């Protein structure tokens, strides 16, 4: 199954950033597998292909050509809030988690593979995340209604 996949989404959540939420080239991973009934009656599903911890990815070195890494980025949420259910909660040990997650994402990339890292400054400023990066991003872009979401792109050498 993994052999034919080119892309890893290391913490897919509800796959909100995907145009094709069942892209045949991707394997979707998350630490959660759960379903929630929202207050407006909709259903929120977190259904990864593989339940995993992004700090210890269960894949061999140099497996994927592209890795998407959009970890939880808010730490002051109630566990029952819609934001927590949708995106997860940043842990108390978030610095170690992000540092190890980025290292793992690069480990499973093939040489010259691409890592796309998304961060939102909702709770933690990018300036606090930058020292955790294992290498300098090639380029990035700020987006979102208030310009607090940052997309960074890395090339594995």
Coordinates of N, CA and C in Angstrom, one line a residue:
X1 N 0.8 -1.2 0.0 CA 0.0 0.0 0.0 C 0.9 1.3 0.0
X2 N 1.9 1.3 0.9 CA 2.7 2.5 1.0 C 3.6 2.7 -0.3
X3 N 4.0 1.5 -0.9 CA 4.9 1.6 -2.0 C 4.4 2.4 -3.1
X4 N 3.1 2.5 -3.3 CA 2.6 3.3 -4.5 C 2.2 4.7 -4.1
X5 N 2.5 5.1 -2.9 CA 2.1 6.5 -2.5 C 3.3 7.4 -2.6
X6 N 3.0 8.6 -3.1 CA 4.1 9.6 -3.3 C 4.1 10.7 -2.3
X7 N 2.9 10.8 -1.6 CA 2.7 11.9 -0.7 C 2.3 11.4 0.7
X8 N 2.8 12.0 1.7 CA 2.4 11.8 3.1 C 1.8 13.1 3.7
X9 N 0.6 13.0 4.2 CA 0.1 14.1 5.1 C 0.3 13.6 6.5
X10 N 1.2 14.1 7.2 CA 1.6 13.6 8.5 C 0.6 13.9 9.6
X11 N -0.2 14.8 9.5 CA -1.3 15.0 10.5 C -2.5 15.6 9.7
X12 N -3.2 14.7 9.1 CA -4.3 15.1 8.1 C -5.5 15.7 8.7
X13 N -5.8 15.4 10.0 CA -7.1 15.9 10.6 C -8.2 15.6 9.7
X14 N -9.1 16.5 9.4 CA -10.3 16.3 8.5 C -9.9 16.6 7.1
X15 N -8.6 16.7 6.7 CA -8.2 16.9 5.3 C -8.7 18.2 4.7
X16 N -8.8 19.2 5.5 CA -9.4 20.4 5.1 C -8.6 21.2 4.0
X17 N -7.3 21.0 3.9 CA -6.5 21.7 2.9 C -6.5 21.0 1.6
X18 N -7.0 19.8 1.5 CA -7.0 19.0 0.3 C -8.1 19.3 -0.7
X19 N -7.9 19.5 -2.0 CA -8.9 19.6 -3.0 C -9.6 18.2 -3.1
X20 N -8.7 17.2 -3.3 CA -9.2 15.8 -3.4 C -8.9 15.1 -2.1
X21 N -9.9 15.0 -1.2 CA -9.7 14.4 0.1 C -9.4 13.0 0.1
X22 N -9.4 12.3 -1.0 CA -9.0 10.9 -1.2 C -8.0 10.8 -2.3
X23 N -7.1 11.6 -2.4 CA -6.1 11.6 -3.4 C -5.4 10.3 -3.5
X24 N -5.4 9.6 -4.6 CA -4.8 8.2 -4.6 C -3.3 8.2 -4.5
X25 N -2.6 9.4 -4.6 CA -1.2 9.4 -4.5 C -0.8 9.6 -3.0
X26 N -1.7 9.9 -2.1 CA -1.4 10.3 -0.8 C -1.8 9.2 0.2
X27 N -1.0 9.2 1.3 CA -1.4 8.4 2.5 C -1.6 9.4 3.6
X28 N -2.7 9.3 4.3 CA -3.1 10.3 5.3 C -2.9 9.7 6.7
X29 N -2.1 10.4 7.5 CA -1.8 10.0 8.8 C -2.3 11.0 9.9
X30 N -2.7 10.5 11.0 CA -3.1 11.4 12.1 C -3.0 10.5 13.4
X31 N -2.8 11.2 14.5 CA -2.8 10.5 15.8 C -4.2 10.2 16.3
X32 N -5.2 10.8 15.7 CA -6.6 10.6 16.0 C -7.4 9.9 14.9
X33 N -8.4 9.1 15.3 CA -9.4 8.5 14.4 C -10.7 8.6 15.1
X34 N -11.5 9.6 14.7 CA -12.7 9.9 15.5 C -13.8 10.6 14.7
X35 N -15.0 10.5 15.1 CA -16.1 11.2 14.5 C -16.8 12.1 15.5
X36 N -17.2 13.3 15.1 CA -17.9 14.2 16.0 C -19.1 14.8 15.3
X37 N -20.2 14.9 16.1 CA -21.4 15.5 15.6 C -21.3 17.0 16.0
X38 N -21.4 17.9 15.0 CA -21.2 19.3 15.3 C -22.6 19.9 15.7
X39 N -22.6 21.0 16.3 CA -23.8 21.6 16.8 C -24.8 22.0 15.7
X40 N -24.3 22.2 14.5 CA -25.2 22.5 13.4 C -25.7 21.2 12.6
X41 N -25.3 20.0 13.2 CA -25.8 18.8 12.6 C -24.8 18.1 11.7
X42 N -23.8 18.8 11.2 CA -22.8 18.2 10.3 C -22.0 17.2 11.1
X43 N -21.3 16.3 10.4 CA -20.4 15.4 11.0 C -19.0 15.7 10.6
X44 N -18.1 15.7 11.6 CA -16.7 15.9 11.4 C -16.0 14.6 11.6
X45 N -15.3 14.2 10.5 CA -14.6 12.9 10.6 C -13.1 13.1 10.5
X46 N -12.4 12.5 11.4 CA -10.9 12.4 11.3 C -10.7 10.9 11.1
X47 N -10.4 10.6 9.8 CA -10.2 9.2 9.4 C -8.9 9.0 8.6
X48 N -7.8 8.9 9.3 CA -6.5 8.7 8.6 C -6.4 7.3 8.1
X49 N -5.6 7.1 7.1 CA -5.3 5.8 6.6 C -4.4 5.0 7.6
X50 N -3.6 5.8 8.3 CA -2.7 5.2 9.3 C -2.8 6.1 10.6
X51 N -3.1 5.5 11.7 CA -3.0 6.2 13.0 C -1.5 6.2 13.4
X52 N -1.0 7.4 13.6 CA 0.4 7.6 13.8 C 0.7 8.8 14.7
X53 N 1.9 8.8 15.2 CA 2.5 9.9 15.9 C 3.5 10.6 15.0
X54 N 3.3 11.8 14.6 CA 4.2 12.4 13.7 C 5.7 12.6 14.2
X55 N 5.9 12.4 15.5 CA 7.2 12.5 16.0 C 8.0 11.1 15.9
X56 N 7.2 10.1 15.5 CA 7.8 8.8 15.2 C 7.1 8.1 14.1
X57 N 7.3 8.6 12.9 CA 6.6 8.1 11.7 C 7.0 6.6 11.4
X58 N 6.0 5.8 11.1 CA 6.2 4.4 10.9 C 6.6 4.0 9.5
X59 N 7.4 4.8 8.9 CA 7.8 4.6 7.5 C 9.3 4.5 7.4
X60 N 9.8 3.8 6.4 CA 11.2 3.7 6.2 C 11.8 5.1 5.7
X61 N 13.1 5.3 5.9 CA 13.7 6.5 5.3 C 13.5 6.6 3.8
X62 N 13.4 7.8 3.4 CA 13.3 8.2 1.9 C 12.1 7.4 1.2
X63 N 10.9 7.5 1.8 CA 9.8 6.8 1.2 C 8.9 7.7 0.3
X64 N 8.8 9.0 0.6 CA 7.9 9.9 -0.1 C 8.6 11.0 -0.8
X65 N 7.9 11.5 -1.9 CA 8.4 12.6 -2.7 C 7.9 14.0 -2.1
X66 N 6.8 14.0 -1.4 CA 6.2 15.2 -0.9 C 5.6 14.8 0.5
X67 N 5.9 15.7 1.5 CA 5.3 15.6 2.8 C 4.6 16.9 3.2
X68 N 3.3 16.8 3.6 CA 2.6 17.9 4.1 C 2.6 17.8 5.6
X69 N 3.0 18.9 6.3 CA 3.0 18.9 7.8 C 2.3 20.1 8.3
X70 N 1.0 19.9 8.8 CA 0.2 20.9 9.3 C -0.2 20.5 10.7
X71 N 0.7 20.6 11.7 CA 0.4 20.1 13.0 C -0.6 21.1 13.8
X72 N -1.1 20.6 14.9 CA -1.9 21.5 15.7 C -1.0 22.7 16.1
X73 N -1.7 23.9 16.2 CA -0.9 25.1 16.5 C -1.6 26.0 17.5
X74 N -2.6 25.5 18.2 CA -3.3 26.3 19.2 C -3.2 25.5 20.5
X75 N -2.8 26.1 21.6 CA -2.7 25.3 22.8 C -3.7 25.7 23.9
X76 N -4.4 26.7 23.7 CA -5.4 27.2 24.7 C -6.8 26.9 24.3
X77 N -7.1 25.7 24.0 CA -8.5 25.3 23.6 C -9.0 24.3 24.5
X78 N -10.3 24.3 24.7 CA -11.0 23.2 25.5 C -11.1 22.0 24.6
X79 N -11.0 20.8 25.2 CA -11.0 19.6 24.4 C -12.3 19.4 23.6
X80 N -13.4 20.0 24.1 CA -14.6 19.8 23.4 C -14.9 20.9 22.4
X81 N -14.0 21.9 22.2 CA -14.3 23.0 21.3 C -14.2 22.5 19.8
X82 N -14.9 23.1 18.9 CA -14.9 22.7 17.5 C -13.5 22.9 16.9
X83 N -12.7 23.9 17.4 CA -11.4 24.0 16.9 C -10.5 22.9 17.3
X84 N -10.6 22.4 18.5 CA -9.8 21.3 19.0 C -10.2 20.0 18.3
X85 N -11.5 19.8 18.1 CA -12.0 18.6 17.4 C -11.5 18.6 15.9
X86 N -11.5 19.8 15.3 CA -11.1 19.9 13.9 C -9.6 19.8 13.7
X87 N -8.8 20.6 14.5 CA -7.4 20.7 14.3 C -6.5 20.0 15.3
X88 N -7.0 19.6 16.4 CA -6.2 19.1 17.5 C -5.7 20.2 18.3
X89 N -5.0 19.8 19.4 CA -4.5 20.8 20.4 C -2.9 20.7 20.4
X90 N -2.3 21.8 20.4 CA -0.8 21.9 20.6 C -0.5 21.4 22.0
X91 N 0.4 20.4 22.2 CA 0.7 19.9 23.5 C 1.6 20.8 24.3
X92 N 1.7 20.5 25.6 CA 2.5 21.2 26.5 C 4.0 21.2 26.0
X93 N 4.4 20.1 25.4 CA 5.7 19.9 24.9 C 5.8 20.2 23.4
X94 N 5.2 21.2 23.0 CA 5.0 21.5 21.6 C 6.4 21.8 20.9
X95 N 7.3 22.4 21.6 CA 8.6 22.6 20.9 C 9.3 21.3 20.5
X96 N 9.3 20.4 21.5 CA 9.9 19.1 21.1 C 9.1 18.4 20.1
X97 N 7.8 18.5 20.1 CA 6.9 17.8 19.1 C 7.2 18.4 17.7
X98 N 7.2 19.7 17.6 CA 7.4 20.3 16.3 C 8.8 20.0 15.8
X99 N 9.8 20.1 16.6 CA 11.2 19.8 16.2 C 11.3 18.4 15.7
X100 N 10.8 17.4 16.5 CA 10.9 16.0 16.1 C 10.0 15.7 14.9
X101 N 8.9 16.3 14.8 CA 8.0 16.1 13.7 C 8.6 16.6 12.4
X102 N 9.3 17.7 12.4 CA 10.0 18.2 11.2 C 11.1 17.3 10.8
X103 N 11.9 16.8 11.8 CA 13.0 15.9 11.5 C 12.4 14.6 10.9
X104 N 11.3 14.1 11.4 CA 10.7 12.9 10.9 C 10.2 13.1 9.5
X105 N 9.6 14.2 9.3 CA 9.1 14.5 7.9 C 10.2 14.5 6.9
X106 N 11.3 15.1 7.3 CA 12.5 15.2 6.4 C 13.1 13.8 6.2
X107 N 13.1 13.0 7.3 CA 13.7 11.6 7.2 C 13.0 10.8 6.2
X108 N 11.6 10.9 6.1 CA 10.9 10.0 5.2 C 10.8 10.6 3.8
X109 N 11.4 11.7 3.6 CA 11.4 12.3 2.2 C 12.6 11.7 1.4
X110 N 12.3 11.4 0.1 CA 13.4 11.0 -0.8 C 14.3 12.2 -1.0
X111 N 15.5 12.0 -1.4 CA 16.4 13.1 -1.8 C 15.7 14.0 -2.8
X112 N 15.9 15.3 -2.6 CA 15.2 16.3 -3.4 C 13.7 16.3 -3.3
X113 N 13.2 15.7 -2.3 CA 11.8 15.7 -2.0 C 11.4 17.0 -1.3
X114 N 10.1 17.3 -1.3 CA 9.6 18.6 -0.8 C 8.8 18.4 0.4
X115 N 9.0 19.2 1.4 CA 8.2 19.3 2.7 C 7.5 20.7 2.7
X116 N 6.2 20.6 2.8 CA 5.4 21.8 3.0 C 4.9 21.9 4.4
X117 N 5.3 22.9 5.1 CA 5.0 23.1 6.5 C 4.1 24.3 6.7
X118 N 2.9 24.0 7.3 CA 2.0 25.1 7.6 C 1.9 25.4 9.0
X119 N 2.0 26.7 9.4 CA 2.0 27.1 10.8 C 1.0 28.3 10.9
X120 N 0.2 28.4 11.9 CA -0.6 29.5 12.2 C -0.2 30.2 13.5
X121 N -0.1 31.5 13.5 CA 0.3 32.2 14.7 C -0.8 32.5 15.6
X122 N -1.8 31.6 15.7 CA -3.0 31.8 16.6 C -2.5 31.8 18.0
X123 N -1.6 30.9 18.4 CA -1.1 30.9 19.8 C 0.4 31.1 19.9
X124 N 1.1 30.7 18.9 CA 2.6 30.7 19.0 C 3.1 31.5 17.8
X125 N 3.9 32.5 18.0 CA 4.5 33.3 16.9 C 5.5 32.4 16.1
X126 N 5.6 32.8 14.9 CA 6.6 32.1 14.0 C 8.0 32.3 14.5
X127 N 8.3 33.4 15.1 CA 9.6 33.7 15.7 C 10.0 32.6 16.7
X128 N 9.0 32.0 17.4 CA 9.3 31.0 18.4 C 9.4 29.6 17.7
X129 N 8.9 29.5 16.5 CA 9.0 28.2 15.8 C 10.3 28.1 15.0
X130 N 10.8 29.2 14.4 CA 11.9 29.3 13.6 C 13.2 28.6 14.1
X131 N 13.5 28.7 15.4 CA 14.7 28.0 16.0 C 14.5 26.5 16.0
X132 N 13.3 26.0 15.8 CA 13.1 24.6 15.8 C 13.3 23.9 14.4
X133 N 13.4 24.7 13.4 CA 13.5 24.2 12.0 C 14.9 23.5 11.8
X134 N 14.9 22.4 11.2 CA 16.1 21.6 11.0 C 17.0 22.2 9.9
X135 N 16.4 23.0 9.1 CA 17.1 23.7 8.0 C 16.3 24.9 7.6
X136 N 16.9 25.8 6.8 CA 16.2 27.0 6.3 C 15.2 26.6 5.3
X137 N 14.0 27.2 5.3 CA 13.0 27.0 4.2 C 13.6 27.6 2.9
X138 N 13.1 27.0 1.8 CA 13.5 27.6 0.5 C 12.7 28.8 0.2
X139 N 11.4 28.8 0.5 CA 10.5 29.9 0.3 C 9.3 29.7 1.2
X140 N 8.5 30.8 1.3 CA 7.2 30.7 2.1 C 6.3 31.8 1.7
X141 N 5.1 31.7 2.3 CA 4.1 32.7 2.0 C 3.2 32.8 3.2
X142 N 2.7 34.0 3.5 CA 1.8 34.3 4.5 C 0.4 34.4 3.9
X143 N -0.6 33.8 4.6 CA -1.9 33.9 4.0 C -2.9 34.0 5.2
X144 N -4.2 33.9 4.8 CA -5.3 33.9 5.9 C -5.8 35.3 6.0
X145 N -7.0 35.3 6.6 CA -7.7 36.6 6.8 C -6.9 37.7 7.5
X146 N -6.2 37.3 8.5 CA -5.4 38.2 9.3 C -3.9 38.1 9.0
X147 N -3.5 37.3 8.0 CA -2.1 37.1 7.7 C -1.3 36.3 8.7
X148 N -2.0 35.5 9.5 CA -1.3 34.7 10.5 C -0.9 33.3 10.2
X149 N -1.3 32.9 9.0 CA -0.9 31.5 8.5 C 0.3 31.6 7.6
X150 N 1.3 30.8 7.9 CA 2.5 30.8 7.1 C 2.8 29.5 6.5
X151 N 3.0 29.4 5.2 CA 3.3 28.2 4.5 C 4.8 28.3 4.2
X152 N 5.6 27.2 4.6 CA 7.0 27.2 4.3 C 7.3 25.9 3.5
X153 N 8.2 26.0 2.6 CA 8.6 24.9 1.7 C 10.1 24.6 1.9
X154 N 10.4 23.3 2.1 CA 11.7 22.9 2.3 C 12.1 21.9 1.2
X155 N 13.3 21.8 0.8 CA 13.8 20.9 -0.2 C 14.9 20.0 0.5
X156 N 14.6 18.7 0.5 CA 15.6 17.8 1.2 C 16.8 17.6 0.2
X157 N 18.0 17.8 0.8 CA 19.2 17.7 0.0 C 19.8 16.3 0.1

